Amino acid sequence: MKPQDILAAKSSSSSLWIFGYGSLVWRPDFKYKQSKVGYIRGYKRRFWHGDNFHRGNDEFPGRVVTLIPEDDASTWGVAFEVCGAQVKEALEYLNVREAVRGGYVTEVVAFHPDEGGPSVPALLYIATADNPLYLGPAAPEEIGARIAVCEGRTGHNLEYLLRLAAFMRTSCPHVHDQHLFAVEAAALTTVSYLLEAQ
Ligand code: SIN
């Protein structure tokens, strides 16, 4: 479902949940009514998408997260509820940030709040393997080494990784995101080699 279709289906009084699992968890940058930590089912988070705008460039694309379908997996993040005029504002902003600059497309999934209660449908941004920026799987060492040296117009790729790992430790301490923490350890190892070599 495209953001404009979602927008067309919404009345000005209705609300929309938007699920973030990457940089949105620490920097949504749009107005919202409330946010909840929680998870979606059926996807794993992987640093398999390339980024030539926010966290890299054409010569050295950064590595950022996308979601890979996997039946038994779940991915933790934050869902933001936007209401009324905030819906249009948020979707227009995210269309540029995620779709135009990042190559992500939208999907709607069930979001499960950590606090319990019913799940809600939530919009998310996902990059698929047919995207020209898609990089695909690699060993954590390779991904971490790339992240340690890439920088884009929004900031360093390492900042993106460390902030996401910090979010998981702080807000989801009961969840061990093995891929994320392995990439973080590899990136920090690369950084210490680079510092020692100076
Ligand atoms: C994004 O939201 O996917 C990119 C923004 C960032 O890297 O901070």
CSV table of C-alpha atoms and ligand atoms in Angstrom, one decimal:
chain,number,residue,atom,x,y,z
A,1,MET,CA,0.0,0.0,0.0
A,2,LYS,CA,1.4,3.4,-1.0
A,3,PRO,CA,1.4,6.4,1.5
A,4,GLN,CA,-0.9,8.3,-0.8
A,5,ASP,CA,-3.5,5.4,-0.8
A,6,ILE,CA,-3.3,5.3,3.0
A,7,LEU,CA,-3.7,9.0,3.1
A,8,ALA,CA,-6.7,8.9,0.8
A,9,ALA,CA,-8.3,6.2,3.1
A,10,LYS,CA,-7.9,8.4,6.2
A,11,SER,CA,-10.4,11.0,7.4
A,12,SER,CA,-8.9,14.0,9.1
A,13,SER,CA,-9.9,12.7,12.5
A,14,SER,CA,-8.4,9.3,12.1
A,15,SER,CA,-5.0,8.1,13.3
A,16,LEU,CA,-2.2,6.0,11.8
A,17,TRP,CA,0.6,4.0,13.5
A,18,ILE,CA,4.1,4.1,11.9
A,19,PHE,CA,6.6,1.4,12.9
A,20,GLY,CA,10.3,2.3,13.0
A,21,TYR,CA,13.1,-0.3,13.4
A,22,GLY,CA,16.1,1.8,12.2
A,23,SER,CA,16.9,5.5,12.6
A,24,LEU,CA,13.2,6.3,13.3
A,25,VAL,CA,13.5,4.7,16.8
A,26,TRP,CA,15.8,7.6,17.9
A,27,ARG,CA,15.0,10.3,15.4
A,28,PRO,CA,11.5,10.2,14.1
A,29,ASP,CA,11.5,14.0,13.3
A,30,PHE,CA,7.8,14.2,12.7
A,31,LYS,CA,5.0,15.1,15.2
A,32,TYR,CA,3.1,12.3,16.8
A,33,LYS,CA,0.6,11.8,19.6
A,34,GLN,CA,2.3,8.9,21.4
A,35,SER,CA,4.9,6.2,20.9
A,36,LYS,CA,5.1,2.6,22.1
A,37,VAL,CA,8.0,0.1,22.1
A,38,GLY,CA,7.0,-3.2,20.7
A,39,TYR,CA,7.6,-5.7,17.9
A,40,ILE,CA,6.3,-7.1,14.6
A,41,ARG,CA,6.3,-10.7,13.7
A,42,GLY,CA,7.5,-12.5,10.5
A,43,TYR,CA,10.5,-10.3,9.8
A,44,LYS,CA,14.2,-10.2,10.9
A,45,ARG,CA,16.2,-6.9,10.9
A,46,ARG,CA,19.4,-7.0,8.8
A,47,PHE,CA,22.0,-4.5,7.7
A,48,TRP,CA,21.5,-5.6,4.1
A,49,HIS,CA,20.4,-2.4,2.5
A,50,GLY,CA,22.8,0.1,0.9
A,51,ASP,CA,22.6,3.8,1.5
A,52,ASN,CA,24.2,6.4,-0.8
A,53,PHE,CA,22.5,9.5,0.8
A,54,HIS,CA,22.0,9.4,4.5
A,55,ARG,CA,24.9,7.2,5.7
A,56,GLY,CA,27.2,6.8,2.6
A,57,ASN,CA,27.7,8.0,-0.9
A,58,ASP,CA,27.7,6.5,-4.5
A,59,GLU,CA,31.4,5.4,-4.1
A,60,PHE,CA,31.0,3.9,-0.6
A,61,PRO,CA,27.3,3.2,0.2
A,62,GLY,CA,26.7,2.7,3.9
A,63,ARG,CA,25.0,-0.3,5.3
A,64,VAL,CA,21.5,0.3,6.9
A,65,VAL,CA,18.8,-2.0,8.1
A,66,THR,CA,15.9,-3.5,6.2
A,67,LEU,CA,13.4,-6.3,7.1
A,68,ILE,CA,13.8,-9.8,5.7
A,69,PRO,CA,10.7,-12.0,5.8
A,70,GLU,CA,11.2,-15.1,8.1
A,71,ASP,CA,8.2,-16.9,9.6
A,72,ASP,CA,9.5,-17.4,13.2
A,73,ALA,CA,11.4,-14.0,13.5
A,74,SER,CA,10.3,-10.8,15.2
A,75,THR,CA,11.8,-7.3,15.1
A,76,TRP,CA,11.6,-4.8,17.9
A,77,GLY,CA,11.3,-1.1,17.4
A,78,VAL,CA,9.0,1.8,18.1
A,79,ALA,CA,5.5,2.6,16.7
A,80,PHE,CA,4.4,6.2,16.6
A,81,GLU,CA,0.7,7.2,16.5
A,82,VAL,CA,0.0,10.2,14.2
A,83,CYS,CA,-3.4,11.9,14.2
A,84,GLY,CA,-5.4,14.3,12.1
A,85,ALA,CA,-3.1,16.8,10.2
A,86,GLN,CA,0.0,15.0,11.6
A,87,VAL,CA,-0.8,12.0,9.2
A,88,LYS,CA,-0.3,14.0,6.0
A,89,GLU,CA,2.7,15.8,7.4
A,90,ALA,CA,4.4,12.6,8.6
A,91,LEU,CA,3.7,10.7,5.4
A,92,GLU,CA,5.0,13.5,3.2
A,93,TYR,CA,8.2,13.9,5.3
A,94,LEU,CA,8.8,10.1,5.4
A,95,ASN,CA,8.2,9.7,1.7
A,96,VAL,CA,11.2,12.0,1.0
A,97,ARG,CA,13.4,10.6,3.8
A,98,GLU,CA,12.7,6.9,3.3
A,99,ALA,CA,11.4,6.4,-0.2
A,100,VAL,CA,13.0,9.1,-2.4
A,101,ARG,CA,16.4,9.1,-0.5
A,102,GLY,CA,16.5,5.6,0.9
A,103,GLY,CA,14.7,3.5,-1.7
A,104,TYR,CA,12.3,2.0,0.8
A,105,VAL,CA,8.7,1.0,0.0
A,106,THR,CA,5.8,0.8,2.4
A,107,GLU,CA,3.9,-2.2,3.9
A,108,VAL,CA,1.3,-2.6,6.6
A,109,VAL,CA,1.9,-5.1,9.4
A,110,ALA,CA,0.5,-5.9,12.9
A,111,PHE,CA,2.4,-4.1,15.7
A,112,HIS,CA,2.4,-5.7,19.1
A,113,PRO,CA,3.0,-3.2,22.0
A,114,ASP,CA,5.5,-4.5,24.7
A,115,GLU,CA,3.1,-3.3,27.4
A,116,GLY,CA,0.4,-5.8,26.1
A,117,GLY,CA,-3.0,-5.1,24.7
A,118,PRO,CA,-4.3,-5.6,21.2
A,119,SER,CA,-2.1,-5.3,18.2
A,120,VAL,CA,-2.6,-2.4,15.8
A,121,PRO,CA,-1.9,-2.2,12.0
A,122,ALA,CA,1.2,-0.1,11.4
A,123,LEU,CA,2.9,1.3,8.3
A,124,LEU,CA,6.5,0.5,7.9
A,125,TYR,CA,9.3,1.3,5.3
A,126,ILE,CA,11.1,-1.7,3.9
A,127,ALA,CA,13.8,-2.2,1.2
A,128,THR,CA,13.6,-5.3,-0.9
A,129,ALA,CA,16.2,-7.2,-2.9
A,130,ASP,CA,15.0,-5.8,-6.2
A,131,ASN,CA,16.1,-2.3,-5.1
A,132,PRO,CA,19.3,-1.1,-6.9
A,133,LEU,CA,20.7,0.0,-3.5
A,134,TYR,CA,20.2,-3.4,-2.0
A,135,LEU,CA,23.5,-5.0,-0.9
A,136,GLY,CA,22.3,-8.3,0.6
A,137,PRO,CA,23.9,-10.7,3.2
A,138,ALA,CA,27.5,-10.5,4.3
A,139,ALA,CA,29.5,-11.6,7.4
A,140,PRO,CA,29.1,-9.3,10.4
A,141,GLU,CA,32.9,-8.5,10.1
A,142,GLU,CA,32.4,-7.3,6.5
A,143,ILE,CA,29.3,-5.3,7.4
A,144,GLY,CA,30.9,-3.8,10.5
A,145,ALA,CA,34.1,-2.8,8.6
A,146,ARG,CA,32.0,-1.0,6.0
A,147,ILE,CA,29.9,0.8,8.6
A,148,ALA,CA,33.1,1.9,10.4
A,149,VAL,CA,34.2,4.0,7.5
A,150,CYS,CA,31.1,5.3,5.7
A,151,GLU,CA,29.5,8.7,6.1
A,152,GLY,CA,26.6,10.4,4.3
A,153,ARG,CA,24.7,13.7,4.4
A,154,THR,CA,22.8,12.8,7.6
A,155,GLY,CA,25.8,11.5,9.5
A,156,HIS,CA,28.3,8.7,10.1
A,157,ASN,CA,27.2,5.1,9.5
A,158,LEU,CA,28.7,4.2,12.9
A,159,GLU,CA,26.3,6.7,14.6
A,160,TYR,CA,23.4,4.9,13.0
A,161,LEU,CA,24.6,1.5,14.2
A,162,LEU,CA,25.5,2.6,17.7
A,163,ARG,CA,22.3,4.5,18.3
A,164,LEU,CA,20.2,1.5,17.2
A,165,ALA,CA,22.2,-0.9,19.4
A,166,ALA,CA,21.8,1.6,22.3
A,167,PHE,CA,18.1,1.7,21.8
A,168,MET,CA,17.8,-2.1,21.9
A,169,ARG,CA,19.9,-2.2,25.2
A,170,THR,CA,17.9,0.6,26.8
A,171,SER,CA,14.4,0.0,25.6
A,172,CYS,CA,14.3,-3.7,24.9
A,173,PRO,CA,16.8,-5.2,27.4
A,174,HIS,CA,15.1,-8.5,27.4
A,175,VAL,CA,15.7,-9.0,23.6
A,176,HIS,CA,19.1,-10.2,22.2
A,177,ASP,CA,19.4,-9.0,18.6
A,178,GLN,CA,22.3,-11.2,17.6
A,179,HIS,CA,22.8,-9.7,14.2
A,180,LEU,CA,22.8,-6.2,15.4
A,181,PHE,CA,25.2,-6.8,18.3
A,182,ALA,CA,27.6,-8.9,16.1
A,183,VAL,CA,27.8,-6.0,13.6
A,184,GLU,CA,28.3,-3.5,16.4
A,185,ALA,CA,31.2,-5.6,17.9
A,186,ALA,CA,32.8,-5.9,14.4
A,187,ALA,CA,32.5,-2.2,13.7
A,188,LEU,CA,34.0,-1.3,17.0
A,189,THR,CA,36.9,-3.7,16.4
A,190,THR,CA,37.5,-2.0,13.0
A,191,VAL,CA,37.5,1.4,14.7
A,192,SER,CA,40.1,0.3,17.2
A,193,TYR,CA,42.3,-1.1,14.4
A,194,LEU,CA,42.0,2.2,12.6
A,195,LEU,CA,42.8,4.2,15.7
A,196,GLU,CA,45.8,2.1,16.5
A,197,ALA,CA,47.1,2.4,13.0
A,198,GLN,CA,47.1,6.2,13.2
B,1,SIN,C1,16.4,6.7,7.5
B,1,SIN,O1,15.5,7.1,8.2
B,1,SIN,O2,16.3,5.6,6.9
B,1,SIN,C2,17.6,7.5,7.2
B,1,SIN,C3,17.9,8.5,8.2
B,1,SIN,C4,19.2,8.4,9.0
B,1,SIN,O3,20.0,7.7,8.5
B,1,SIN,O4,19.3,8.9,10.1
